[in-house]
Coordinates of C-alpha atoms and ligand atoms in Angstrom, one line a residue:
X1 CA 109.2 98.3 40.1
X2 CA 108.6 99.7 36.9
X3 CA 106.2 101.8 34.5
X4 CA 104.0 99.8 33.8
X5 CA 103.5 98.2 37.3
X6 CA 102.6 101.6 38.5
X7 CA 99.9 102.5 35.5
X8 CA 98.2 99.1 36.2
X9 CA 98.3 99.1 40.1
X10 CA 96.3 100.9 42.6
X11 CA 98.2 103.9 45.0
X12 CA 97.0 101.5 47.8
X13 CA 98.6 98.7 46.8
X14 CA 101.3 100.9 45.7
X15 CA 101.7 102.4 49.3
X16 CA 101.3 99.1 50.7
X17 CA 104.2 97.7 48.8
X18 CA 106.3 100.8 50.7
X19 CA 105.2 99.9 53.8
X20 CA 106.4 96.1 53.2
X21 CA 109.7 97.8 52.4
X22 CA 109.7 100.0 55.1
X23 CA 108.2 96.9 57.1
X24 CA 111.7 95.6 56.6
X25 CA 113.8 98.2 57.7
X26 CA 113.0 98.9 60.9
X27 CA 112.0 97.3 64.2
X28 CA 108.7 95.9 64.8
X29 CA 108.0 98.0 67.3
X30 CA 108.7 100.9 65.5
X31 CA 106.8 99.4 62.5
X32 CA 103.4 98.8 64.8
X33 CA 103.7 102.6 65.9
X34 CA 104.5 105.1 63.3
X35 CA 103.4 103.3 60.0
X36 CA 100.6 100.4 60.8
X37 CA 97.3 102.1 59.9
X38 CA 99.1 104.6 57.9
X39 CA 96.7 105.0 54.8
X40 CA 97.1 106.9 51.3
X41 CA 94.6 109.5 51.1
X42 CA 95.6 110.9 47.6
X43 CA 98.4 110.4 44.6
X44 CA 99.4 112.9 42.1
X45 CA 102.0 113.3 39.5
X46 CA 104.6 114.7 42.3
X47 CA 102.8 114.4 45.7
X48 CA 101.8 111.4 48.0
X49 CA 99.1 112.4 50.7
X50 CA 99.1 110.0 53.7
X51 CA 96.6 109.9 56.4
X52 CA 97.9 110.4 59.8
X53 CA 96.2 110.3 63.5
X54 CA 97.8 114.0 63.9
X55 CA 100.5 116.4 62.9
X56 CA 102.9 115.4 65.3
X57 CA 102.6 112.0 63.9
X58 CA 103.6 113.2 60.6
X59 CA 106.6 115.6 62.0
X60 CA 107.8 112.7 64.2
X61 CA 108.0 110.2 60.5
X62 CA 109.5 113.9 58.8
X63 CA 112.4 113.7 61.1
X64 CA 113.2 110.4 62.1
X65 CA 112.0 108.4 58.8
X66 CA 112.1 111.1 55.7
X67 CA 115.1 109.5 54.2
X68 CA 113.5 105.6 54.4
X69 CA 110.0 106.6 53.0
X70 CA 111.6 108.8 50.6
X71 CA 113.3 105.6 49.1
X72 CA 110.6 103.4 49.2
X73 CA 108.4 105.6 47.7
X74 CA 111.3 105.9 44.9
X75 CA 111.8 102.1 44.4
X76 CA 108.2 101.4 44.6
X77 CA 106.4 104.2 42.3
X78 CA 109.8 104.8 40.4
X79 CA 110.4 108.7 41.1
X80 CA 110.7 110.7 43.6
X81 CA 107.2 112.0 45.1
X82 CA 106.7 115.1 47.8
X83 CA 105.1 113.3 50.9
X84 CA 102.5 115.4 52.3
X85 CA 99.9 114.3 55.1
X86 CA 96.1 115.2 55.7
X87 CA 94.9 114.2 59.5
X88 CA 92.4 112.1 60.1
X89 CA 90.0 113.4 63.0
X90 CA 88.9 110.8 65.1
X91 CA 85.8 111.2 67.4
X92 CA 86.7 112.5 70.9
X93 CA 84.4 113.5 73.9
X94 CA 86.1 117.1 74.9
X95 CA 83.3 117.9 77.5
X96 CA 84.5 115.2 80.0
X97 CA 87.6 115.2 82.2
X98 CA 89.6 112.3 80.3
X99 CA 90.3 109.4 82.3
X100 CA 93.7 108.8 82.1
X101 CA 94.1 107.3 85.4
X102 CA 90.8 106.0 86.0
X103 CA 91.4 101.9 86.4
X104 CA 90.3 99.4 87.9
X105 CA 90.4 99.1 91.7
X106 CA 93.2 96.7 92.6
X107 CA 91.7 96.6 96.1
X108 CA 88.9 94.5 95.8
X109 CA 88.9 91.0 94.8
X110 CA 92.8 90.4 94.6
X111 CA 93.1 87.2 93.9
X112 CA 90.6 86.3 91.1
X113 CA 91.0 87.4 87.4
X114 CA 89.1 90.6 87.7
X115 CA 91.9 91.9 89.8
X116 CA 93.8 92.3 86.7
X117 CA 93.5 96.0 84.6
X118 CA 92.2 95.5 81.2
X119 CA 94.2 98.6 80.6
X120 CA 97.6 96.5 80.9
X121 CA 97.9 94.7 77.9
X122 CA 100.8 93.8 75.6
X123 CA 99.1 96.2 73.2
X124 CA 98.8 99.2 75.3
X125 CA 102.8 98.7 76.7
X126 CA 105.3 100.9 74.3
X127 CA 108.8 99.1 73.8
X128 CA 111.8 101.1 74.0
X129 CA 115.6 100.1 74.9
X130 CA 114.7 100.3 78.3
X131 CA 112.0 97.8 78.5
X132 CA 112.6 95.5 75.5
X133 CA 114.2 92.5 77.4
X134 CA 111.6 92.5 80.0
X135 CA 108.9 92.4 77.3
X136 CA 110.0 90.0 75.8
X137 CA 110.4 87.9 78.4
X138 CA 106.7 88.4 79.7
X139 CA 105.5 87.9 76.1
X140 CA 107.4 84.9 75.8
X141 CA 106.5 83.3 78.8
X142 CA 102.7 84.6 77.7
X143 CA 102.8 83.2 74.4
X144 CA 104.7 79.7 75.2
X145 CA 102.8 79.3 78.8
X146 CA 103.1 75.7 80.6
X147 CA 106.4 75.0 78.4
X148 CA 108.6 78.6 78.9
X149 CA 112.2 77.9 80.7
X150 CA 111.5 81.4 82.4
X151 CA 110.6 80.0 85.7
X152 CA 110.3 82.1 87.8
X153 CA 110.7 84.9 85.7
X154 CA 111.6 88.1 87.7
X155 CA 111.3 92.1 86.4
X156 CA 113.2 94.3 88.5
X157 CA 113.6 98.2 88.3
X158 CA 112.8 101.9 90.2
X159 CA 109.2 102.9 90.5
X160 CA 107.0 103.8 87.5
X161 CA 108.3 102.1 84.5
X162 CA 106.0 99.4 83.9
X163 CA 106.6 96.3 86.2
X164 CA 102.7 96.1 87.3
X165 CA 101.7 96.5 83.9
X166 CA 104.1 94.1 82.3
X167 CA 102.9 91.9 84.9
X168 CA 99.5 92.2 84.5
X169 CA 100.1 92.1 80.8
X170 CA 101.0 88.3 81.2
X171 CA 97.5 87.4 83.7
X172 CA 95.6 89.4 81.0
X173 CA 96.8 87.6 78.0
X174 CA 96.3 84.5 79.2
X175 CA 92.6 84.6 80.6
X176 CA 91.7 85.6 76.7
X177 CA 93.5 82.2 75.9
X178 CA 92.8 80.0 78.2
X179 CA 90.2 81.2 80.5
X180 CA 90.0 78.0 82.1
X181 CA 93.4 78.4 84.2
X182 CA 93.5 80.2 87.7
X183 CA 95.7 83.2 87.6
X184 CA 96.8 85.0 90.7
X185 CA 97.6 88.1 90.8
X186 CA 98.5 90.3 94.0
X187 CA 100.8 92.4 95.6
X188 CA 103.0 91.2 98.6
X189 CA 101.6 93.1 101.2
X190 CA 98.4 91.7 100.3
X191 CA 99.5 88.2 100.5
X192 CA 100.8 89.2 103.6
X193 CA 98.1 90.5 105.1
X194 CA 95.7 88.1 104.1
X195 CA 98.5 85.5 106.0
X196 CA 97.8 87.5 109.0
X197 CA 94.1 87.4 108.8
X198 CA 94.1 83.7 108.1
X199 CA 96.1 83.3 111.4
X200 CA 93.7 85.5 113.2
X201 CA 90.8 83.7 112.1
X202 CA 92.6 80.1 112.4
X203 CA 92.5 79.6 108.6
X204 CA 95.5 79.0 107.7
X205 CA 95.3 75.6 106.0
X206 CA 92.5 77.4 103.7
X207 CA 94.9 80.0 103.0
X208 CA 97.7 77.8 101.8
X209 CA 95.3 76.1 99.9
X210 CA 93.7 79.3 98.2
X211 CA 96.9 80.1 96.3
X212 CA 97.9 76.1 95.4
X213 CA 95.5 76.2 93.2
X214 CA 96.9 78.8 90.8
X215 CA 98.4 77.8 87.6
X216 CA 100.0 81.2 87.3
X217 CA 100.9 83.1 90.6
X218 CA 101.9 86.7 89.6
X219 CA 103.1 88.9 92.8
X220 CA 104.4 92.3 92.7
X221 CA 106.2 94.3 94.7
X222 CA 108.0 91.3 96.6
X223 CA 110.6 93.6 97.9
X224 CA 107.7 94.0 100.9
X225 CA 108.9 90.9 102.5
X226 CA 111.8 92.5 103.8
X227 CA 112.3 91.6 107.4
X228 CA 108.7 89.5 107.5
X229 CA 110.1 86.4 108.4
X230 CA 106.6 84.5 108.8
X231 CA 105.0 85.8 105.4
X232 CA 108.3 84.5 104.1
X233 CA 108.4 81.2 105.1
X234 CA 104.8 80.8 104.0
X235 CA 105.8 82.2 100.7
X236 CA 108.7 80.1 100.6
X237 CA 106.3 76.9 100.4
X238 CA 104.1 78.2 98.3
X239 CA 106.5 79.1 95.7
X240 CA 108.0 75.2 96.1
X241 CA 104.7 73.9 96.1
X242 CA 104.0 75.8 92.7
X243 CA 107.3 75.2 91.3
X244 CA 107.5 71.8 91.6
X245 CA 103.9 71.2 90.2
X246 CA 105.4 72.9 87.4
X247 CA 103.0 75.9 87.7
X248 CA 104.5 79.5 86.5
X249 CA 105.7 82.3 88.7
X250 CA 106.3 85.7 87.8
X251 CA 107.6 88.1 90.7
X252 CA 108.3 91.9 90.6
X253 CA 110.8 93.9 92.8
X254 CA 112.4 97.6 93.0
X255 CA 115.9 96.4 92.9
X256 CA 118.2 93.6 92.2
X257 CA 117.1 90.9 94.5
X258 CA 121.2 90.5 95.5
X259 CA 120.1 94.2 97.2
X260 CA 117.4 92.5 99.4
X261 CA 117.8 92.6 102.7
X262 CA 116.3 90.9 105.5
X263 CA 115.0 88.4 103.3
X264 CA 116.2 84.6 103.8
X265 CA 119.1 83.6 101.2
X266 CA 117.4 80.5 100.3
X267 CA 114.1 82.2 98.8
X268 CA 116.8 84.7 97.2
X269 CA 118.3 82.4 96.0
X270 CA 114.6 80.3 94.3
X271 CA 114.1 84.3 93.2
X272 CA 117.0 83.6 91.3
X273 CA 117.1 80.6 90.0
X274 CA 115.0 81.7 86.4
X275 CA 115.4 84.3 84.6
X276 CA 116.2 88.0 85.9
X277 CA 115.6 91.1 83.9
X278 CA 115.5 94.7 84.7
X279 CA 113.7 98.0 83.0
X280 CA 115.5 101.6 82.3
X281 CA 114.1 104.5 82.1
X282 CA 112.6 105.2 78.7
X283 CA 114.4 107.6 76.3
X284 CA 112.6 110.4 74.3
X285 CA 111.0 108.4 71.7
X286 CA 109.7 105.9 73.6
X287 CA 108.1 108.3 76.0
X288 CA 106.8 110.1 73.3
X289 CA 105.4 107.2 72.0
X290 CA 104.1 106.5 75.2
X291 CA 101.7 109.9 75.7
X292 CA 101.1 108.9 72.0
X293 CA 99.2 105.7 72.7
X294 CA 97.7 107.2 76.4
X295 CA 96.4 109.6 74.1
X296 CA 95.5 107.7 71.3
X297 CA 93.7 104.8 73.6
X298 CA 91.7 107.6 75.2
X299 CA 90.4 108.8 72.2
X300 CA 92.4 112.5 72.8
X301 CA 93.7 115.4 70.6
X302 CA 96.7 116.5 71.7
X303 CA 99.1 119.2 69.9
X304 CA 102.8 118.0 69.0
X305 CA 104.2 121.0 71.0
X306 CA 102.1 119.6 74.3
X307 CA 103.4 115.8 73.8
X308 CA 106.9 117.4 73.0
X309 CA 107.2 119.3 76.2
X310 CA 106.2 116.7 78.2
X311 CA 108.1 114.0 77.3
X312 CA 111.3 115.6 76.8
X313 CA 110.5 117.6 80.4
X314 CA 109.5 114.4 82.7
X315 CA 112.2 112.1 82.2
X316 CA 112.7 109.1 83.7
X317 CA 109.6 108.1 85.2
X318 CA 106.5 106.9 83.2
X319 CA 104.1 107.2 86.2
X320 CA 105.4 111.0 86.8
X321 CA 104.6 111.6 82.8
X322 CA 100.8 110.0 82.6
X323 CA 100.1 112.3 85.7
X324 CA 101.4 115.3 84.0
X325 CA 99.1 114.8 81.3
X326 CA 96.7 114.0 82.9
X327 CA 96.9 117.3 85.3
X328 CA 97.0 119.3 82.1
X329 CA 93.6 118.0 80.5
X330 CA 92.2 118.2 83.9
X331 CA 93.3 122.1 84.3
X332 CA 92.1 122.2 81.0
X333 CA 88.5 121.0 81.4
X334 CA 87.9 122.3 84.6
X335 CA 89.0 126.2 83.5
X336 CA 87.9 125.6 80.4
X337 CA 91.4 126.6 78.7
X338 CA 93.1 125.1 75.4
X339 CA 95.7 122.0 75.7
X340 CA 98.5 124.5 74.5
X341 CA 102.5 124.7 75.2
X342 CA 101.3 127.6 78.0
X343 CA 99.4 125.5 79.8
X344 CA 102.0 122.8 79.2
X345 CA 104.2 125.5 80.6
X346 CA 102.4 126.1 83.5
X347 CA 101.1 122.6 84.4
X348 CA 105.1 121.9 84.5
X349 CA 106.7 124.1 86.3
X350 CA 104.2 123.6 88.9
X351 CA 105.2 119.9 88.9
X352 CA 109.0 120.3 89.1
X353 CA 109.1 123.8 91.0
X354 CA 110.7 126.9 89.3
X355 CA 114.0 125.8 90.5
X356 CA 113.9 122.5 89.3
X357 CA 111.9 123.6 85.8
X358 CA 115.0 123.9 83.5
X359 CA 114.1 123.9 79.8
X360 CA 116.8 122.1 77.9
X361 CA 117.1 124.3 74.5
X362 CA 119.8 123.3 71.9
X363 CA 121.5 126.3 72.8
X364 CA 121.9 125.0 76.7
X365 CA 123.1 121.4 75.5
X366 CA 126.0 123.9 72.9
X367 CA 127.1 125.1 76.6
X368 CA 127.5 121.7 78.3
X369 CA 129.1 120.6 75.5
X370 CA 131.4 122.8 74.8
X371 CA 132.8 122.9 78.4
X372 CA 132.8 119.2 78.0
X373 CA 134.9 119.0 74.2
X374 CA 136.7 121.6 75.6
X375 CA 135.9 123.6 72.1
X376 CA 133.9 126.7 72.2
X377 CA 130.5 127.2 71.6
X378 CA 130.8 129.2 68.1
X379 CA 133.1 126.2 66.8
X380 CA 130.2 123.8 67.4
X381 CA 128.3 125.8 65.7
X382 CA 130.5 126.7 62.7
X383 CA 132.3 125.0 60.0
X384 CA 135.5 124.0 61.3
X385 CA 136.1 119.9 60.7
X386 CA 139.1 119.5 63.4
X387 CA 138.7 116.3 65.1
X388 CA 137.5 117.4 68.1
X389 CA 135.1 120.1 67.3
X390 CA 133.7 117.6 64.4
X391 CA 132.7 115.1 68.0
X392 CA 131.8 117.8 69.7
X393 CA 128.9 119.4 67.3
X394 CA 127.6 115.3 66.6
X395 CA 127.4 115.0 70.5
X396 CA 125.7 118.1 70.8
X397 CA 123.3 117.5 67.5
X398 CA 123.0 113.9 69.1
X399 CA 121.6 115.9 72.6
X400 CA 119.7 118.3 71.0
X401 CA 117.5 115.7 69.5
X402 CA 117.1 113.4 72.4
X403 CA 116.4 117.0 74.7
X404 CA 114.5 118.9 72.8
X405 CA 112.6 117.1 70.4
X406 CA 113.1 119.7 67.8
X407 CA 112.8 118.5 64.3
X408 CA 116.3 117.1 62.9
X409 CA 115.6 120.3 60.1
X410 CA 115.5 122.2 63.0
X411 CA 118.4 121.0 64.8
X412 CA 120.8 121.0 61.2
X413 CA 119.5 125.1 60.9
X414 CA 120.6 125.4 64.3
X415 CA 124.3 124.3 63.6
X416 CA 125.3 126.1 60.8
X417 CA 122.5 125.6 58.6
X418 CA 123.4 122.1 58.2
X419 CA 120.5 119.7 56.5
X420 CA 118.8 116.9 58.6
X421 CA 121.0 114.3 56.8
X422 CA 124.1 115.5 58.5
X423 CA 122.3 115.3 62.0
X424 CA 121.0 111.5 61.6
X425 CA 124.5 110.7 60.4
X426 CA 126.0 112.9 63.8
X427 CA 123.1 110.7 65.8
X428 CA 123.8 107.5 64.3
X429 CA 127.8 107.7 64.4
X430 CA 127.1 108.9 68.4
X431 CA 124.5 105.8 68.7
X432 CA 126.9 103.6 67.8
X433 CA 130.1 105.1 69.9
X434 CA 128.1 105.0 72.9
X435 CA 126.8 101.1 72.0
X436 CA 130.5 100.1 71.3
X437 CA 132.9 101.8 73.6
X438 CA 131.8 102.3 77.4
X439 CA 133.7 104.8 78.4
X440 CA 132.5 107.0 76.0
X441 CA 128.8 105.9 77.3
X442 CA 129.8 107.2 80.8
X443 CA 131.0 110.3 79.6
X444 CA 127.7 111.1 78.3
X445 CA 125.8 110.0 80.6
X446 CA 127.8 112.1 83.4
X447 CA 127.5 114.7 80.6
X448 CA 123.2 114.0 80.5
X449 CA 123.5 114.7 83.8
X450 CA 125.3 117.7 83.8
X451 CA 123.0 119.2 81.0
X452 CA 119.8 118.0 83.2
X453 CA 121.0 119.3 86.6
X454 CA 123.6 121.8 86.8
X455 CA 122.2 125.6 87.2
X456 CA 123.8 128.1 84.7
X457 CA 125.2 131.3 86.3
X458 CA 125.0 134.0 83.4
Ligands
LIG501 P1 105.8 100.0 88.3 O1 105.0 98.8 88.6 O2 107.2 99.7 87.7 O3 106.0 101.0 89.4 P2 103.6 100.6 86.5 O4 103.5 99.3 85.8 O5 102.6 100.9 87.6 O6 105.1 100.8 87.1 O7 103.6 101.8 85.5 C1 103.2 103.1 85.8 C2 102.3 103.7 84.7 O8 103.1 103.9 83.5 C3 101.2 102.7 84.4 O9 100.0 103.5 84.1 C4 101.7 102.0 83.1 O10 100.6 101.7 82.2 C5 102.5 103.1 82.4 N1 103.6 102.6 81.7 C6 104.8 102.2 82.1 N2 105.6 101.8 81.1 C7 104.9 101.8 80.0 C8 105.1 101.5 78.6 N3 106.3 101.1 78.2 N4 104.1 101.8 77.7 C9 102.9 102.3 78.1 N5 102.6 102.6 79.4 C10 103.6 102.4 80.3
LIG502 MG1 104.1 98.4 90.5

């Protein structure tokens, strides 16, 4: 763009022409968190204000985006500008205990649409490497419904990383489409139990009957049918009856359903017969991104150093994370004490037990590493560019920011005084290697493990 472009056009339109650039670049997911709703609050000769939601926000686009705003701004206002932020405050009710938690009860009224949590929605669900196939899948089938080849479609993974939600994601969607439709949604042990009632009460031809109507059956947790043969067999006919009225079926389990057991190989085998996808844990950003939204759809303020900690202390387990922040804003309201990295602190190591509470510092993940590379610690550290130490200070820049969720500045000052630039190009090249070559991925991740569970003796 050039001179006079910029004399005749608005900052606005200015900034929104970066964010069409920028737009570009990156994922969509990644767009929709760190730069939708990002406004420009002022424009001077050298310095572009942008509003943020909070200062973490703003550290988080310093470290992981500097370098792609920095040349939009360039292309689109034709120099280089400073980029500084102001924060927007939004209105937040401090005097209450937040309600992270507080949903909707799934136990009453299972199998109409109020069942669902409003809270579950496409919108409110963070995408990451983990979960990106399995959303995609749900939003397909959501977005395309009566015509999607998904059927069944099948989400698989451990405990707290999103099945329910994903699940519920889909019923919700599609009652604000097509509100005429009948969704079920419930868990397996509820169909079963309601099975049992229904043969109690000699009702069950109005039980079969009850979910045959559905145009989308949703049923989580089907790893419960283990060893119930009669639930099964009922289930088995329902899901044929479904199936071949060409109705859509979305199931949930804690493992692969090859891993069943005591559940007949024909309905394994129907489990099958769609499409199967599985969840990972999330990494750090998309658990940070994760607190982000929790806090951002609850209307809280929370400090960078607070959504820092946690995320890069509770790994693996999304459930485990919302209940850490939610114990800390309920310690905090009830004694009346600041959201700070002490009470962060405290909150955690109550959580994972002083044994278990092992703060992962840049300087532990030097350690690993260097007994790893087989290269000592002050190489990493240093300027040396032999092959092997050159690996081992990317992998250990590479850990640092995944562990610690330092600042890339922070990390560079940290290993030699080295600027950001050199640690996204150390994260990248690492990204990559790990991507391309699997033996290298186990290494690391035997090495993650290492760094996360072994107990220094110094
Ligand atoms: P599962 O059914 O796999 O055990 P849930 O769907 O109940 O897990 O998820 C546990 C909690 O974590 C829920 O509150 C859910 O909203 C939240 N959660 C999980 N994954 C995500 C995500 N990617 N983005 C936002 N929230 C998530
Ligand atoms: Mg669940």
């Amino acid at each position: 763009m050039n001179d006079n472009l910029e004399k005749t056009t608005s900052p606005e339109k200015l900034w929104k022409s970066c964010l069409l650039y920028i737009k570009d670049k990156i994922s969509d997911q990644a767009f929709q968190t760190w730069f939708s709703g990002i406004l420009i609050s002022s424009v001077s000769n050298d310095e572009l204000v942008i509003q943020v939601p909070n200062k973490f926000h703003f550290e988080w686009l310093e470290s992981k985006y500097r370098l792609l705003i920095d040349d939009a701004v360039k292309k689109v206002f034709s120099k280089p500008l400073v980029i500084n932020y102001s924060v927007v405050i939004s209105k937040k009710n401090t005097a209450d205990i937040p309600n992270i938690n507080d949903k909707v009860p799934l136990t009453k009224n299972y199998h109409n649409k109020s069942s669902l949590n409003k809270s579950y929605t496409f919108e409110n669900f963070i995408e990451g490497k983990g979960n990106q196939m399995a959303k995609a899948a749900a939003l397909s089938i959501s977005e395309n419904f009566g015509s999607s080849p998904f059927n069944p479609l099948l989400i698989y993974s451990h405990t707290g990383l999103g099945k329910t939600h994903l699940l519920q994601a889909i019923g919700n969607y599609i009652i604000k489409k097509r509100n005429s439709l009948k969704i079920t949604y419930l868990t397996s042990e509820k169909f079963m139990h309601d099975f049992i009632k229904s043969i109690q009460e000699n009702k069950t031809t109005d039980f079969a009957n009850l979910y045959r109507k559905s145009d989308l059956l949703l049923i989580d947790d089907v790893q419960f049918f283990e060893g119930k043969e009669q639930t099964q067999e009922q289930f088995f006919h329902l899901f044929n009856d479904l199936y071949q009225k060409g109705k859509h079926i979305v199931l949930t389990m804690d493992r692969h359903p090859n891993e069943l057991k005591g559940i007949k190989e024909r309905l394994i085998s129907r489990f099958k017969s769609g499409l199967t996808v599985d969840i990972h844990p999330p990494d750090l950003e998309t658990r940070i991104a994760i607190l982000m939204k929790k806090a951002d759809v609850e209307n809280l303020d929370i400090p960078y150093s607070v959504t820092e900690f946690l995320a890069s202390s509770i790994r693996g387990n999304v459930r485990d994370l919302e209940g850490a922040l939610t114990r800390v804003l309920a310690i905090s309201t009830l004694s009346k004490r600041d959201v700070n990295l002490t009470l962060v602190k405290e909150v955690i190591k109550d959580i994972l037990g002083n044994d278990a509470f092992k703060e992962i510092t840049t300087d532990r993940v030097i350690t690993f590493v260097s007994k790893f590379g087989k290269v000592s610690e002050k190489s990493i550290t240093g300027k040396g560019r032999k092959k092997d130490v050159v690996l081992a200070r990317q992998i250990a820049m590479y850990l640092s920011r995944e562990f610690t969720g330092n600042t890339l500045s922070k990390i560079g000052l940290h290993f030699g005084k080295r600027d950001h630039s050199t640690v996204i190009h150390a994260c990248n090249l690492i990204e990559q290697k790990i991507k391309t070559n699997n033996a290298f991925k186990n290494k690391i991740n035997k090495l993650i493990f290492d760094i996360e569970n072994i107990n220094l003796e110094r």
